Amino acid sequence: MTSPLLDVAGVAVSPDHYIDGRRVVSAASFALQSPIDQRLLGHVGEASAGDVDVAIRAAAAAFPKWARLSAAERLPLLDRFAEEIGKRADDFCTVESNDAGVLLSRMRHGVVPRAMLNIRWFAEHALTLQDRTIATEQATHHIRHDPAGVVAVITPWNAPLMLATWKIGPALAAGNTVILKAPEWAPLTSSLLADCAAAAGLPPGVFNLLQGTGANTGAALVSDPRLARISFTGSVPTAKWIAQAAGANLVPCSLELGGKSPFIVLEDADIDNAAATGALMYRNAGQVCLAGTRLLVHEKIADRYIEALRDYVARLKVGDPRDEATEVGPIVHPRQVERVMDFINRALIGGAQLLWGGKPHPFGAQYVQPTMLTNLRQNDEIVQTEVFGPVLTLQTFANDDEAIALANGTDYGLGGVCYGETAHATAVAEQVRTGFIWVNSFGIRDLAAPFGGVKRSGIGREGGDWSFDFFCDVKDVVVPAKPFRASFSQR
Ligand code: NAD
């Protein structure tokens, strides 16, 4: 017995889990509303500890056979997985813009092609991992990347399809089996992924999906000692909880967390270019971990920069994410709207000055105006804490040292942006303590490059070889160069 399919703007979506190659219903469920207009999209299953146990047993049973395949044998299956995602591109776009409020245009041109690439690129990259050797006079070291086992993947609501595939791609390509726990505020494209895995012919148990809340399903999953790895993207408080649960079982975790990244505009920056990029920080209504949300602008150009940015922001089209022309959509959940407005109001009570925005947006109940706050001290909450909404702060500096000190003056260290004459901006960027930083640009990503944060923004790196280092047990098989004879005098 399976649950009736949900009708999401004409796309049929299963609200059930996907375990061992079939849909599984659970006794409990939770209601899901669209952030666009709060209409009920349906009820989605909430996996119990018992469901988690069934999923882990299925993934563990499927592991030996999947792990034994070579990367070349896994490649055609994963290629088909990517192809199935491509075939249903329109469905992915419709569903994620309805359940997460992500812009349809962004889904079509950015997220779906990238999701396909996430699966395909890592499957191909896995071919390059075999047969690495280190040859010395004494021996040849054959370095193997052996699959680790059952991997739990936990994703947040702001980019559910992109982030699920970014982790599932390398985890499966390396020969692991996967249990994805979808985010409860945006769970539906993960269900379409399960459809694609089935259509691609992935063996039962290789890819499994659990729906449910973090407090119940997520907590039961990450506390299980049978896991070989946990790959988590989400907030700092949840990460601390997961790290403790995983620590109790010594299960390695990769933690990609929040940010409060600096956006530095040096005195010699191209002001118009830097302003156009500044306006991009409102994309996805500011629900972007890597956005440069703290604008740090040289005091001599601050007035001109603010006016240029104001012009770009005034032209942003706030509206329905299903409209291709919309540039700023809704906030994912009423609780998140409340959180964002509380941050703004507390900052204003504390003496911050509003440059623009600051109010709910008239377009709908889950919309907040693109907002800019200034007149701030470095230890103000709004400077120190991730808001995850369309709220930026602006501070000024007098010289590079001050810019770098402000940039480094939070507990986060995920990303950053630095505008200025290229050599100057690069030199400043190099001194910002962060996992990555863009010079005179924003958002350029390559799957071969490492991604992750420092300080409270995370532990570990994913991307390229770093994903495989995490998702694999790296093993050194040592074969002596000359016949070996045991001796107590051997060093
Ligand atoms: P969250 O931490 O509340 O939830 C993330 C996921 O963890 C969800 O699937 C949730 O159900 C699950 N979860 C919650 N409690 C759990 C528990 N006790 N055990 C196991 N799982 C649990 O984060 P969110 O609000 O969904 O997402 C926003 C956060 O994600 C922001 O902080 C943002 O910066 C961060 N983020 C980081 C990156 C990155 O790559 N660094 C990318 C996107 C989002």
XYZ file of C-alpha atoms and ligand atoms in Angstrom:
535
model
C 0.000 0.000 0.000
C 1.308 3.413 -0.905
C -0.134 6.871 -0.216
C -2.044 8.735 -2.920
C 0.281 10.920 -4.973
C 0.288 14.655 -4.266
C -0.671 16.929 -7.134
C 1.872 19.765 -7.109
C 0.823 22.145 -9.881
C 0.144 19.187 -12.152
C 3.180 17.088 -11.126
C 2.455 13.839 -9.269
C 4.765 13.428 -6.262
C 4.890 10.556 -3.793
C 4.811 11.680 -0.147
C 6.237 8.319 0.970
C 9.753 7.167 1.790
C 11.731 5.124 -0.716
C 13.477 2.139 0.847
C 14.971 -0.929 -0.810
C 13.581 0.025 -4.208
C 9.982 0.597 -3.147
C 7.772 3.227 -1.639
C 7.139 2.844 2.103
C 4.299 4.487 4.028
C 4.710 5.504 7.665
C 2.073 5.971 10.324
C 2.895 9.635 11.000
C 2.943 12.550 8.573
C 3.366 16.309 8.538
C 1.540 19.026 6.581
C 3.395 20.888 3.851
C 2.383 24.356 2.635
C 3.647 26.344 -0.324
C 5.626 29.457 0.640
C 4.095 31.250 -2.348
C 0.507 31.386 -1.107
C 0.367 29.045 1.915
C -1.837 26.540 0.065
C -1.639 23.004 1.423
C 0.515 20.868 -0.866
C -0.319 17.733 1.086
C 0.895 15.534 3.923
C 4.352 13.980 3.788
C 5.445 10.851 5.673
C 7.473 11.141 8.844
C 9.850 8.225 9.271
C 9.918 6.630 12.719
C 12.958 5.044 14.373
C 11.609 1.743 13.004
C 11.570 3.114 9.430
C 15.121 4.381 9.919
C 16.167 0.897 11.014
C 14.568 -0.682 7.910
C 16.356 1.837 5.662
C 19.733 1.199 7.272
C 19.300 -2.543 6.976
C 18.373 -2.184 3.280
C 21.340 0.083 2.564
C 23.707 -2.222 4.458
C 22.412 -5.284 2.581
C 22.860 -3.557 -0.796
C 26.350 -2.311 0.053
C 28.618 -5.334 -0.639
C 27.409 -5.838 -4.203
C 27.400 -2.135 -5.110
C 30.823 -1.677 -3.512
C 32.270 -4.581 -5.506
C 31.383 -2.962 -8.855
C 34.183 -0.955 -10.414
C 33.727 2.760 -11.007
C 33.460 1.932 -14.708
C 30.600 -0.493 -13.998
C 28.767 2.040 -11.833
C 29.168 4.801 -14.409
C 26.406 3.771 -16.884
C 23.872 3.402 -14.060
C 24.732 6.796 -12.609
C 24.692 8.299 -16.092
C 21.159 7.001 -16.462
C 20.301 8.505 -13.068
C 21.468 11.915 -14.370
C 19.576 11.359 -17.616
C 16.339 10.634 -15.713
C 16.768 13.906 -13.792
C 17.128 15.668 -17.142
C 14.006 13.997 -18.538
C 12.003 15.353 -15.611
C 13.625 18.801 -15.598
C 10.280 20.599 -15.849
C 8.860 18.589 -12.952
C 11.858 19.388 -10.743
C 11.494 23.092 -11.588
C 7.763 23.160 -10.868
C 7.992 21.207 -7.639
C 10.941 23.021 -6.052
C 9.553 26.442 -6.863
C 6.225 25.370 -5.304
C 7.540 23.734 -2.140
C 10.721 25.766 -1.479
C 9.914 29.000 -3.330
C 13.118 28.767 -5.402
C 12.935 30.847 -8.596
C 11.731 28.811 -11.564
C 14.301 30.530 -13.799
C 17.095 29.624 -11.392
C 15.901 26.012 -11.260
C 15.741 25.767 -15.047
C 19.032 27.442 -15.917
C 21.127 26.701 -12.826
C 19.933 24.035 -10.428
C 18.648 21.221 -12.649
C 21.616 21.218 -15.066
C 23.898 21.339 -12.038
C 22.035 18.450 -10.343
C 22.603 16.311 -13.446
C 26.254 17.316 -13.527
C 26.647 16.497 -9.820
C 25.733 12.881 -10.549
C 27.568 12.563 -13.860
C 30.781 14.437 -13.009
C 31.540 12.506 -9.827
C 30.728 9.188 -11.534
C 33.317 10.027 -14.201
C 35.787 11.439 -11.701
C 35.646 8.166 -9.746
C 37.400 6.508 -12.709
C 40.490 8.603 -12.036
C 40.817 7.435 -8.444
C 41.914 3.907 -9.180
C 45.483 2.741 -9.357
C 47.216 5.681 -7.776
C 50.672 4.590 -6.723
C 53.573 6.015 -4.796
C 56.784 4.214 -5.766
C 59.865 4.438 -3.544
C 63.066 2.443 -3.405
C 61.531 0.274 -0.713
C 58.061 -0.375 -2.018
C 55.137 0.513 -4.192
C 52.170 1.928 -2.308
C 48.914 1.222 -4.131
C 46.518 3.878 -2.824
C 42.951 2.672 -2.902
C 39.751 4.566 -2.278
C 37.525 1.871 -0.824
C 33.826 2.627 -0.322
C 33.065 3.272 3.351
C 29.581 1.758 3.749
C 26.178 3.301 4.471
C 26.201 7.079 4.133
C 23.567 9.367 5.666
C 22.972 12.569 3.711
C 21.084 15.382 5.430
C 20.110 18.468 3.474
C 18.584 21.887 4.252
C 15.548 23.491 2.631
C 17.198 26.345 0.767
C 18.727 24.246 -2.029
C 17.367 20.724 -1.585
C 17.938 19.309 -5.075
C 21.341 20.905 -5.618
C 22.707 19.845 -2.251
C 21.265 16.325 -2.293
C 22.887 15.554 -5.651
C 26.170 17.256 -4.629
C 26.503 14.647 -1.876
C 24.728 11.634 -3.373
C 26.784 11.903 -6.591
C 30.221 11.242 -5.064
C 28.876 8.959 -2.309
C 27.318 6.567 -4.857
C 30.143 6.925 -7.375
C 32.572 5.832 -4.667
C 30.551 2.657 -4.083
C 28.642 3.576 -0.938
C 24.939 3.138 -0.427
C 22.980 6.214 0.620
C 20.109 7.236 2.871
C 18.929 10.767 2.128
C 16.932 12.558 4.852
C 15.064 15.329 3.034
C 14.405 18.746 4.629
C 10.897 18.920 6.077
C 10.194 22.433 4.755
C 11.070 21.452 1.163
C 10.930 17.666 0.856
C 9.391 17.045 -2.546
C 12.204 17.183 -5.108
C 13.987 14.532 -3.020
C 10.994 12.316 -3.730
C 11.367 12.955 -7.471
C 15.024 11.951 -7.107
C 13.868 8.597 -5.757
C 11.641 8.210 -8.855
C 14.689 8.896 -11.026
C 16.849 6.397 -9.130
C 14.171 3.744 -9.703
C 13.743 4.637 -13.386
C 17.520 4.498 -13.873
C 17.599 0.952 -12.506
C 19.777 1.608 -9.447
C 19.688 -1.679 -7.506
C 17.268 -1.728 -4.538
C 18.823 -0.358 -1.351
C 21.557 1.623 -3.117
C 19.655 4.906 -2.840
C 17.053 5.319 -0.106
C 14.982 8.308 0.925
C 13.508 9.081 4.319
C 11.066 11.909 4.797
C 10.592 13.434 8.233
C 11.535 16.131 10.677
C 15.015 16.669 11.994
C 13.993 16.152 15.602
C 12.527 12.688 14.930
C 13.763 11.097 11.719
C 17.032 13.011 11.441
C 18.000 12.421 15.063
C 17.264 8.679 14.843
C 19.316 8.394 11.667
C 22.456 10.217 12.808
C 22.506 8.369 16.143
C 22.838 4.983 14.468
C 26.231 3.280 14.867
C 25.822 1.323 11.618
C 26.470 4.452 9.543
C 29.891 4.805 7.940
C 29.614 8.543 7.184
C 27.286 11.490 7.785
C 27.314 14.331 5.289
C 25.313 17.260 6.645
C 24.499 20.704 5.295
C 22.511 22.994 7.564
C 22.744 25.265 10.554
C 25.383 25.484 13.272
C 23.106 24.438 16.185
C 21.965 21.304 14.333
C 25.551 20.504 13.387
C 26.612 20.613 17.035
C 23.868 18.162 17.879
C 24.790 15.837 14.999
C 28.501 15.996 15.814
C 27.740 14.828 19.352
C 25.497 11.991 18.182
C 28.057 10.899 15.582
C 30.908 11.340 18.060
C 29.296 8.847 20.400
C 29.728 6.222 17.654
C 32.915 7.686 16.123
C 31.158 8.132 12.779
C 33.021 10.698 10.623
C 30.953 13.765 9.676
C 31.298 16.400 7.014
C 29.570 19.589 8.172
C 28.753 22.403 5.703
C 27.189 25.144 7.786
C 26.068 28.720 7.864
C 27.848 31.889 6.917
C 28.019 35.601 7.565
C 30.373 36.276 4.737
C 32.032 39.651 4.141
C 31.519 41.542 0.871
C 34.466 43.929 0.742
C 34.459 46.950 -1.574
C 37.920 48.529 -1.684
C 38.567 52.146 -2.601
C 39.797 51.141 -6.088
C 36.774 48.930 -6.868
C 34.624 49.288 -9.968
C 31.655 50.691 -8.059
C 28.979 49.840 -10.592
C 30.148 46.239 -10.959
C 30.401 45.823 -7.205
C 26.897 47.254 -6.808
C 25.402 44.915 -9.437
C 26.932 41.965 -7.559
C 25.776 43.393 -4.220
C 22.164 43.225 -5.416
C 22.658 39.499 -6.162
C 22.945 38.902 -2.407
C 19.137 39.139 -2.273
C 18.815 36.115 -4.569
C 16.647 33.307 -3.157
C 15.404 35.991 -0.721
C 18.835 35.899 0.914
C 18.468 32.220 1.840
C 21.895 31.407 0.469
C 24.674 30.161 2.746
C 27.461 31.621 0.641
C 25.964 35.100 0.155
C 28.179 38.014 1.159
C 25.735 39.534 3.611
C 28.114 41.902 5.428
C 29.024 44.762 3.132
C 32.304 46.380 4.146
C 32.871 49.496 2.050
C 35.792 51.933 2.002
C 34.614 55.150 3.666
C 35.723 57.340 0.750
C 33.415 55.598 -1.733
C 30.640 54.522 0.650
C 28.088 57.183 -0.394
C 28.575 56.506 -4.108
C 28.434 52.757 -3.558
C 25.249 52.959 -1.493
C 23.499 55.029 -4.176
C 24.599 52.651 -6.960
C 23.429 49.622 -4.977
C 20.158 51.358 -4.054
C 19.437 51.766 -7.785
C 19.993 48.082 -8.486
C 17.921 47.009 -5.485
C 15.040 49.332 -6.438
C 14.849 47.538 -9.795
C 14.728 44.014 -8.310
C 11.497 42.285 -9.194
C 10.012 40.774 -6.056
C 7.230 38.310 -6.783
C 6.007 34.853 -7.616
C 8.956 32.466 -8.125
C 7.018 30.720 -10.893
C 7.193 33.922 -12.954
C 10.393 33.775 -15.063
C 10.965 37.512 -14.554
C 10.978 37.349 -10.733
C 14.327 37.968 -9.048
C 13.378 37.769 -5.356
C 10.862 35.180 -4.210
C 9.318 34.186 -0.878
C 10.838 33.011 2.386
C 10.426 29.292 2.845
C 8.319 29.092 6.012
C 6.230 31.400 8.252
C 8.610 30.647 11.155
C 11.547 31.834 9.058
C 9.654 35.046 8.124
C 9.111 35.722 11.814
C 12.773 35.043 12.550
C 13.927 37.443 9.824
C 11.573 40.227 10.969
C 12.665 39.720 14.586
C 16.309 40.179 13.563
C 15.465 43.433 11.764
C 13.379 44.784 14.631
C 15.958 43.933 17.285
C 18.659 45.622 15.200
C 16.528 48.772 14.859
C 15.792 48.837 18.591
C 19.547 48.507 19.161
C 20.239 51.661 17.127
C 20.736 50.361 13.587
C 19.695 52.665 10.774
C 17.607 51.472 7.860
C 18.930 52.352 4.393
C 16.089 50.533 2.639
C 13.473 47.840 3.254
C 12.840 46.653 6.787
C 9.200 45.634 6.397
C 7.155 42.686 5.189
C 6.733 42.957 1.419
C 3.172 43.558 0.199
C 3.453 40.807 -2.425
C 2.488 38.103 0.084
C 2.564 36.793 3.633
C 5.991 35.167 3.255
C 7.777 38.051 1.574
C 10.179 40.510 3.220
C 11.519 43.650 1.534
C 15.190 43.564 0.506
C 16.696 45.294 3.532
C 19.921 47.157 4.320
C 21.001 48.146 7.831
C 23.867 50.409 8.812
C 25.183 52.340 11.832
C 26.336 49.112 13.431
C 28.951 47.926 15.893
C 30.937 44.783 15.177
C 29.462 42.928 18.138
C 25.830 43.696 17.214
C 23.708 40.573 16.785
C 22.835 41.511 13.188
C 26.554 41.642 12.317
C 27.430 38.449 14.169
C 24.549 36.066 13.422
C 23.337 34.532 10.181
C 19.838 35.824 9.350
C 19.129 33.699 6.253
C 16.773 36.239 4.730
C 16.993 39.314 2.473
C 18.885 41.364 5.049
C 22.330 42.882 4.488
C 24.436 45.048 6.780
C 26.809 47.822 5.772
C 29.885 48.993 7.653
C 32.697 51.247 6.468
C 36.464 51.021 6.903
C 39.391 53.393 6.480
C 42.149 51.016 5.315
C 42.863 47.407 4.334
C 43.831 46.310 7.836
C 40.518 47.521 9.195
C 38.623 45.813 6.358
C 40.387 42.523 7.083
C 39.767 42.832 10.834
C 36.039 43.464 10.248
C 35.862 40.631 7.696
C 37.435 38.219 10.177
C 35.453 39.515 13.148
C 32.761 36.844 13.358
C 32.697 33.170 14.314
C 31.832 32.209 10.718
C 34.214 31.604 7.844
C 32.351 30.200 4.872
C 32.815 32.541 1.896
C 33.548 36.093 0.899
C 33.660 38.588 -1.931
C 36.314 41.232 -2.523
C 36.039 43.996 -5.123
C 38.995 46.207 -6.032
C 41.937 46.434 -8.424
C 42.676 42.741 -9.018
C 46.110 42.442 -7.367
C 44.990 44.577 -4.430
C 41.702 42.698 -3.987
C 43.506 39.349 -4.244
C 46.002 40.380 -1.561
C 43.173 41.415 0.776
C 41.141 38.280 -0.058
C 44.091 36.084 0.898
C 43.968 37.455 4.430
C 40.298 36.725 5.047
C 39.857 33.533 7.081
C 37.312 31.663 5.034
C 36.805 28.466 3.034
C 36.627 30.336 -0.298
C 36.481 33.923 -1.499
C 35.635 35.445 -4.871
C 37.707 38.312 -6.258
C 35.696 40.739 -8.436
C 33.076 38.046 -8.978
C 30.544 35.908 -7.177
C 29.263 32.351 -7.266
C 31.825 30.790 -9.626
C 31.951 27.123 -8.623
C 33.698 24.133 -10.094
C 33.021 20.570 -9.058
C 36.763 19.854 -9.022
C 37.390 22.571 -6.402
C 37.036 22.124 -2.632
C 34.017 23.590 -0.869
C 33.497 24.110 2.848
C 34.005 26.526 5.684
C 36.388 27.356 8.517
C 35.598 28.313 12.123
C 31.880 27.742 12.876
C 31.051 27.437 9.160
C 31.970 23.812 9.049
C 34.343 20.928 9.258
C 35.758 19.211 6.196
C 35.727 19.800 2.473
C 33.626 18.309 -0.281
C 34.088 18.666 -4.042
C 36.509 16.952 -6.434
C 38.988 14.622 -4.748
C 37.963 15.963 -1.340
C 34.520 14.333 -1.678
C 36.156 10.986 -2.326
C 38.592 11.408 0.553
C 35.564 11.854 2.793
C 33.249 9.223 1.346
C 35.987 6.560 1.058
C 38.323 4.665 3.304
C 41.693 5.525 1.853
C 43.897 2.458 2.040
C 47.584 1.914 1.298
C 48.441 -1.548 -0.028
C 52.229 -1.800 0.321
C 54.163 -4.145 -1.966
C 57.951 -4.295 -1.313
C 60.293 -3.490 -4.171
C 62.696 -6.278 -3.181
C 61.986 -9.624 -1.520
C 61.249 -8.934 2.120
C 62.738 -10.912 4.965
C 61.584 -10.212 8.545
C 64.292 -9.067 10.918
C 64.267 -7.533 14.420
C 66.839 -4.982 13.334
C 64.414 -3.612 10.714
C 63.551 0.042 11.268
P 18.772 23.013 9.864
O 20.068 22.776 10.539
O 17.616 23.452 10.683
O 18.265 21.695 9.115
C 19.058 21.046 8.133
C 18.646 19.591 8.066
O 18.958 18.972 9.304
C 17.154 19.370 7.833
O 16.973 18.279 6.966
C 16.655 19.008 9.222
O 15.515 18.190 9.216
C 17.844 18.248 9.756
N 17.910 18.182 11.219
C 17.470 19.092 12.132
N 17.700 18.647 13.385
C 18.316 17.452 13.266
C 18.817 16.503 14.187
N 18.716 16.685 15.507
N 19.400 15.394 13.710
C 19.519 15.180 12.390
N 19.045 16.029 11.455
C 18.456 17.150 11.890
O 19.080 24.029 8.677
P 18.028 24.700 7.699
O 17.325 25.754 8.465
O 17.252 23.635 7.007
O 19.003 25.336 6.612
C 19.557 26.585 6.708
C 20.982 26.489 7.180
O 21.755 25.701 6.266
C 21.661 27.836 7.209
O 22.424 27.959 8.373
C 22.549 27.807 5.981
O 23.639 28.677 6.023
C 22.958 26.388 5.948
N 23.445 26.028 4.615
C 24.789 25.796 4.457
C 25.288 25.469 3.198
C 26.752 25.176 2.990
O 27.078 24.561 1.990
N 27.633 25.582 3.867
C 24.415 25.383 2.108
C 23.068 25.634 2.311
C 22.588 25.948 3.582
